[in-house]
Amino acid sequence: MMRYLYLLLTMVFFYACSSTDYTNRSQLMLLNAEEEITLGEQSAKEILKSAKISKNATQTKKVERVGSKIASVANRPDFKWEFYLLEDAQTNAFCLPGGKVFVYTGLLELVSNDDELAVILSHEIAHTILRHGAERMSMQNIRQIGGSLLGLIVQSQAPEYTSLFNQAYNIGSNVGIMLPFSRSHELEADKVGITLMQKAGYNTKAAITFWQKMAAKGKGGSDFLSTHPSDTKRIQAIEEILNHK
């Protein structure tokens, strides 16, 4: 069984390995680009059915203007870019595969100028062109397959420990693999987002001022058991990136 598991995982990594744009990092990808875009389009339709679109024409045009400039340098001609401002107090934004970008009005309260808005939009667009969502889905599938096969081994060899193994595996793989994986995605999106900002002609130093505002609004603290890096670590990483630009 262990030999079978090893061979299966080796084959998956061999045949499903690709590399990211801009950073050229190897990544596991079980979903092709067309499938990913289809999922993104479906998700966008579902969101628009229930979301409340902002009626603030000035803010909406601002999001569209800055977003379009970022999208123009993202090198994804297969995306049909659209930008939406949603009436919601959350400080959040996201971009779906295919180019549908959503910004919450609560986030704009922290934005002082176009440069800081570009920080948000370039970061979210970077996530999508780096295919982070599809990569996480792929890793989650491998995690589930690995856990199931190892669980069968434990069950056949020491059935009394099956429940304990399942709990330990879920906690260990989440804390040891999935959470650090998500944090590394955030920092990679920061790096590529700054590159997109620079290409689009925005002041990249705004990345520091914006994340300082986010840090002041949030509680900061440790990045353990979190999908995002701590505010301090993120700002330090951005400063290092800007020093090499």
Short mmCIF file of C-alpha atoms in Angstrom, two decimals:
data_model
loop_
_atom_site.label_atom_id
_atom_site.label_comp_id
_atom_site.label_asym_id
_atom_site.label_seq_id
_atom_site.Cartn_x
_atom_site.Cartn_y
_atom_site.Cartn_z
CA MET A 1 0.00 0.00 0.00
CA MET A 2 2.81 2.44 0.84
CA ARG A 3 4.48 1.64 -2.47
CA TYR A 4 1.19 2.29 -4.27
CA LEU A 5 0.77 5.62 -2.48
CA TYR A 6 4.31 6.68 -3.36
CA LEU A 7 3.87 5.75 -7.04
CA LEU A 8 0.50 7.51 -7.25
CA LEU A 9 1.75 10.75 -5.72
CA THR A 10 4.90 10.67 -7.87
CA MET A 11 2.81 10.30 -11.02
CA VAL A 12 0.51 13.13 -9.98
CA PHE A 13 3.39 15.52 -9.29
CA PHE A 14 5.15 14.53 -12.53
CA TYR A 15 2.18 14.96 -14.86
CA ALA A 16 0.49 17.91 -13.12
CA CYS A 17 3.48 20.16 -12.51
CA SER A 18 3.49 23.63 -14.09
CA SER A 19 5.12 26.98 -13.32
CA THR A 20 3.77 30.37 -12.33
CA ASP A 21 3.92 33.52 -14.42
CA TYR A 22 6.37 36.19 -13.23
CA THR A 23 7.91 34.14 -10.38
CA ASN A 24 8.49 30.93 -12.38
CA ARG A 25 7.72 28.84 -9.30
CA SER A 26 6.80 25.19 -9.80
CA GLN A 27 3.22 24.44 -8.78
CA LEU A 28 0.94 21.44 -8.72
CA MET A 29 -2.04 21.95 -11.02
CA LEU A 30 -4.82 19.41 -11.49
CA LEU A 31 -7.17 21.92 -13.12
CA ASN A 32 -6.62 23.29 -16.62
CA ALA A 33 -7.01 26.99 -17.38
CA GLU A 34 -10.28 26.56 -19.30
CA GLU A 35 -11.91 24.67 -16.41
CA GLU A 36 -10.66 27.29 -13.96
CA ILE A 37 -12.13 30.17 -15.98
CA THR A 38 -15.45 28.34 -16.30
CA LEU A 39 -15.61 27.94 -12.51
CA GLY A 40 -14.78 31.62 -12.10
CA GLU A 41 -17.53 32.70 -14.49
CA GLN A 42 -20.06 30.49 -12.70
CA SER A 43 -19.05 31.91 -9.32
CA ALA A 44 -19.34 35.48 -10.61
CA LYS A 45 -22.91 34.86 -11.81
CA GLU A 46 -23.88 33.45 -8.41
CA ILE A 47 -22.35 36.43 -6.59
CA LEU A 48 -24.14 38.95 -8.79
CA LYS A 49 -27.48 37.28 -8.09
CA SER A 50 -27.33 38.12 -4.39
CA ALA A 51 -24.78 40.94 -4.03
CA LYS A 52 -25.80 44.57 -3.71
CA ILE A 53 -24.07 46.66 -6.36
CA SER A 54 -22.98 50.10 -5.15
CA LYS A 55 -24.84 53.07 -6.61
CA ASN A 56 -21.93 55.41 -5.94
CA ALA A 57 -20.98 56.31 -9.51
CA THR A 58 -17.78 58.16 -8.54
CA GLN A 59 -16.34 55.27 -6.55
CA THR A 60 -17.44 52.72 -9.16
CA LYS A 61 -15.73 54.64 -11.96
CA LYS A 62 -12.60 54.90 -9.82
CA VAL A 63 -12.49 51.13 -9.32
CA GLU A 64 -13.08 50.55 -13.04
CA ARG A 65 -10.44 53.10 -14.08
CA VAL A 66 -7.67 51.81 -11.82
CA GLY A 67 -8.63 48.18 -12.35
CA SER A 68 -8.55 48.53 -16.13
CA LYS A 69 -5.04 49.98 -16.03
CA ILE A 70 -3.83 47.05 -13.92
CA ALA A 71 -5.62 44.53 -16.15
CA SER A 72 -4.04 46.06 -19.27
CA VAL A 73 -0.57 44.97 -18.09
CA ALA A 74 -1.62 41.57 -16.65
CA ASN A 75 -1.08 39.80 -20.00
CA ARG A 76 -4.27 37.77 -19.86
CA PRO A 77 -6.07 38.44 -23.16
CA ASP A 78 -8.26 35.39 -22.50
CA PHE A 79 -9.87 37.17 -19.52
CA LYS A 80 -13.02 39.27 -19.93
CA TRP A 81 -12.25 41.91 -17.32
CA GLU A 82 -15.14 43.40 -15.35
CA PHE A 83 -14.99 45.42 -12.11
CA TYR A 84 -17.74 45.61 -9.52
CA LEU A 85 -18.10 47.68 -6.37
CA LEU A 86 -20.28 45.87 -3.84
CA GLU A 87 -22.11 47.64 -1.03
CA ASP A 88 -20.64 45.83 1.95
CA ALA A 89 -18.85 47.00 5.10
CA GLN A 90 -16.22 44.24 4.90
CA THR A 91 -12.64 45.27 4.16
CA ASN A 92 -12.26 42.78 1.35
CA ALA A 93 -11.77 42.34 -2.40
CA PHE A 94 -11.19 39.40 -4.72
CA CYS A 95 -10.66 38.49 -8.36
CA LEU A 96 -12.10 35.36 -9.97
CA PRO A 97 -10.52 33.38 -12.82
CA GLY A 98 -11.76 34.93 -16.04
CA GLY A 99 -11.32 38.51 -14.84
CA LYS A 100 -14.34 39.34 -12.67
CA VAL A 101 -13.06 41.62 -9.86
CA PHE A 102 -15.13 42.53 -6.78
CA VAL A 103 -14.31 45.29 -4.29
CA TYR A 104 -16.29 45.96 -1.10
CA THR A 105 -17.13 49.56 -0.19
CA GLY A 106 -15.75 48.97 3.31
CA LEU A 107 -12.29 48.58 1.85
CA LEU A 108 -12.44 51.93 0.08
CA GLU A 109 -12.64 53.64 3.47
CA LEU A 110 -8.92 52.82 3.86
CA VAL A 111 -7.99 54.11 0.40
CA SER A 112 -6.67 57.67 0.11
CA ASN A 113 -5.72 57.75 -3.59
CA ASP A 114 -5.52 55.78 -6.84
CA ASP A 115 -2.13 54.36 -5.87
CA GLU A 116 -3.51 52.69 -2.74
CA LEU A 117 -6.49 51.36 -4.69
CA ALA A 118 -3.99 49.94 -7.20
CA VAL A 119 -2.33 48.06 -4.32
CA ILE A 120 -5.59 46.21 -3.64
CA LEU A 121 -6.53 45.51 -7.23
CA SER A 122 -3.05 44.45 -8.35
CA HIS A 123 -2.77 42.08 -5.37
CA GLU A 124 -6.10 40.39 -6.14
CA ILE A 125 -5.40 40.21 -9.88
CA ALA A 126 -1.98 38.73 -9.08
CA HIS A 127 -3.64 35.91 -7.12
CA THR A 128 -5.64 35.00 -10.20
CA ILE A 129 -2.93 35.18 -12.84
CA LEU A 130 -0.71 33.11 -10.52
CA ARG A 131 -3.60 30.58 -10.36
CA HIS A 132 -3.48 30.37 -6.58
CA GLY A 133 -7.09 29.24 -6.24
CA ALA A 134 -6.64 26.30 -8.60
CA GLU A 135 -3.36 25.42 -6.94
CA ARG A 136 -5.00 25.29 -3.51
CA MET A 137 -7.78 23.11 -4.90
CA SER A 138 -5.17 20.77 -6.36
CA MET A 139 -3.24 20.56 -3.10
CA GLN A 140 -6.45 19.94 -1.17
CA ASN A 141 -7.30 17.04 -3.49
CA ILE A 142 -3.85 15.51 -2.99
CA ARG A 143 -4.17 15.99 0.75
CA GLN A 144 -7.48 14.12 0.74
CA ILE A 145 -6.14 11.30 -1.44
CA GLY A 146 -3.04 10.93 0.73
CA GLY A 147 -5.09 10.93 3.93
CA SER A 148 -7.50 8.31 2.58
CA LEU A 149 -4.76 5.94 1.46
CA LEU A 150 -2.74 6.33 4.66
CA GLY A 151 -5.94 5.84 6.64
CA LEU A 152 -6.50 2.52 4.90
CA ILE A 153 -3.01 1.43 5.87
CA VAL A 154 -3.55 2.35 9.52
CA GLN A 155 -6.94 0.68 9.52
CA SER A 156 -5.51 -2.56 8.16
CA GLN A 157 -2.48 -2.59 10.48
CA ALA A 158 -3.80 -0.97 13.69
CA PRO A 159 -7.56 -0.30 13.44
CA GLU A 160 -7.75 0.95 17.02
CA TYR A 161 -5.69 4.01 16.02
CA THR A 162 -7.72 4.95 12.91
CA SER A 163 -9.69 7.77 14.58
CA LEU A 164 -6.59 9.19 16.23
CA PHE A 165 -4.69 9.07 12.94
CA ASN A 166 -7.46 10.91 11.07
CA GLN A 167 -7.50 13.72 13.63
CA ALA A 168 -3.70 14.01 13.67
CA TYR A 169 -3.45 13.94 9.89
CA ASN A 170 -6.08 16.65 9.42
CA ILE A 171 -4.49 18.95 11.98
CA GLY A 172 -0.91 18.24 10.90
CA SER A 173 -1.49 18.65 7.18
CA ASN A 174 -3.51 21.83 7.71
CA VAL A 175 -1.03 23.55 10.05
CA GLY A 176 2.09 22.14 8.42
CA ILE A 177 1.13 22.38 4.75
CA MET A 178 -2.08 24.20 3.84
CA LEU A 179 -1.77 27.29 6.07
CA PRO A 180 1.89 28.05 5.23
CA PHE A 181 0.97 27.37 1.59
CA SER A 182 -1.74 30.05 1.76
CA ARG A 183 0.59 32.52 3.51
CA SER A 184 3.23 32.04 0.82
CA HIS A 185 0.54 32.78 -1.79
CA GLU A 186 -0.24 36.08 -0.10
CA LEU A 187 3.39 37.19 -0.15
CA GLU A 188 3.80 36.03 -3.76
CA ALA A 189 0.69 38.04 -4.75
CA ASP A 190 2.18 41.07 -2.99
CA LYS A 191 5.38 40.71 -5.02
CA VAL A 192 3.67 40.25 -8.39
CA GLY A 193 1.09 42.91 -7.53
CA ILE A 194 3.87 45.44 -7.03
CA THR A 195 5.26 44.50 -10.43
CA LEU A 196 1.83 45.06 -12.01
CA MET A 197 1.50 48.42 -10.22
CA GLN A 198 4.86 49.52 -11.53
CA LYS A 199 3.99 48.48 -15.10
CA ALA A 200 0.71 50.37 -14.90
CA GLY A 201 2.46 53.53 -13.71
CA TYR A 202 1.36 53.64 -10.07
CA ASN A 203 3.50 54.58 -7.07
CA THR A 204 4.56 51.26 -5.54
CA LYS A 205 5.40 52.91 -2.18
CA ALA A 206 1.64 53.07 -1.63
CA ALA A 207 1.85 49.37 -0.78
CA ILE A 208 3.51 50.33 2.51
CA THR A 209 1.00 53.01 3.48
CA PHE A 210 -1.99 50.84 2.60
CA TRP A 211 -0.85 47.78 4.57
CA GLN A 212 0.07 50.01 7.50
CA LYS A 213 -3.57 51.14 7.52
CA MET A 214 -4.71 47.53 7.39
CA ALA A 215 -2.39 46.71 10.29
CA ALA A 216 -3.78 49.59 12.33
CA LYS A 217 -7.35 48.46 11.64
CA GLY A 218 -6.64 44.83 12.49
CA LYS A 219 -5.23 43.15 15.58
CA GLY A 220 -1.89 42.15 14.06
CA GLY A 221 -0.11 39.43 16.03
CA SER A 222 1.17 36.02 15.05
CA ASP A 223 0.63 34.40 11.64
CA PHE A 224 0.39 30.93 13.19
CA LEU A 225 -2.95 29.25 12.36
CA SER A 226 -3.67 31.95 9.81
CA THR A 227 -3.97 31.91 6.04
CA HIS A 228 -2.35 35.36 5.87
CA PRO A 229 1.08 36.49 7.04
CA SER A 230 1.22 38.80 10.04
CA ASP A 231 1.03 42.52 9.25
CA THR A 232 4.61 43.06 10.41
CA LYS A 233 5.98 40.25 8.26
CA ARG A 234 4.00 41.41 5.24
CA ILE A 235 5.20 45.02 5.49
CA GLN A 236 8.80 43.88 5.97
CA ALA A 237 8.55 41.68 2.88
CA ILE A 238 7.10 44.54 0.81
CA GLU A 239 9.85 46.90 1.96
CA GLU A 240 12.43 44.34 0.85
CA ILE A 241 10.74 44.00 -2.54
CA LEU A 242 10.68 47.78 -3.03
CA ASN A 243 14.35 48.08 -2.06
CA HIS A 244 15.22 45.79 -5.00
CA LYS A 245 13.05 47.61 -7.54
#
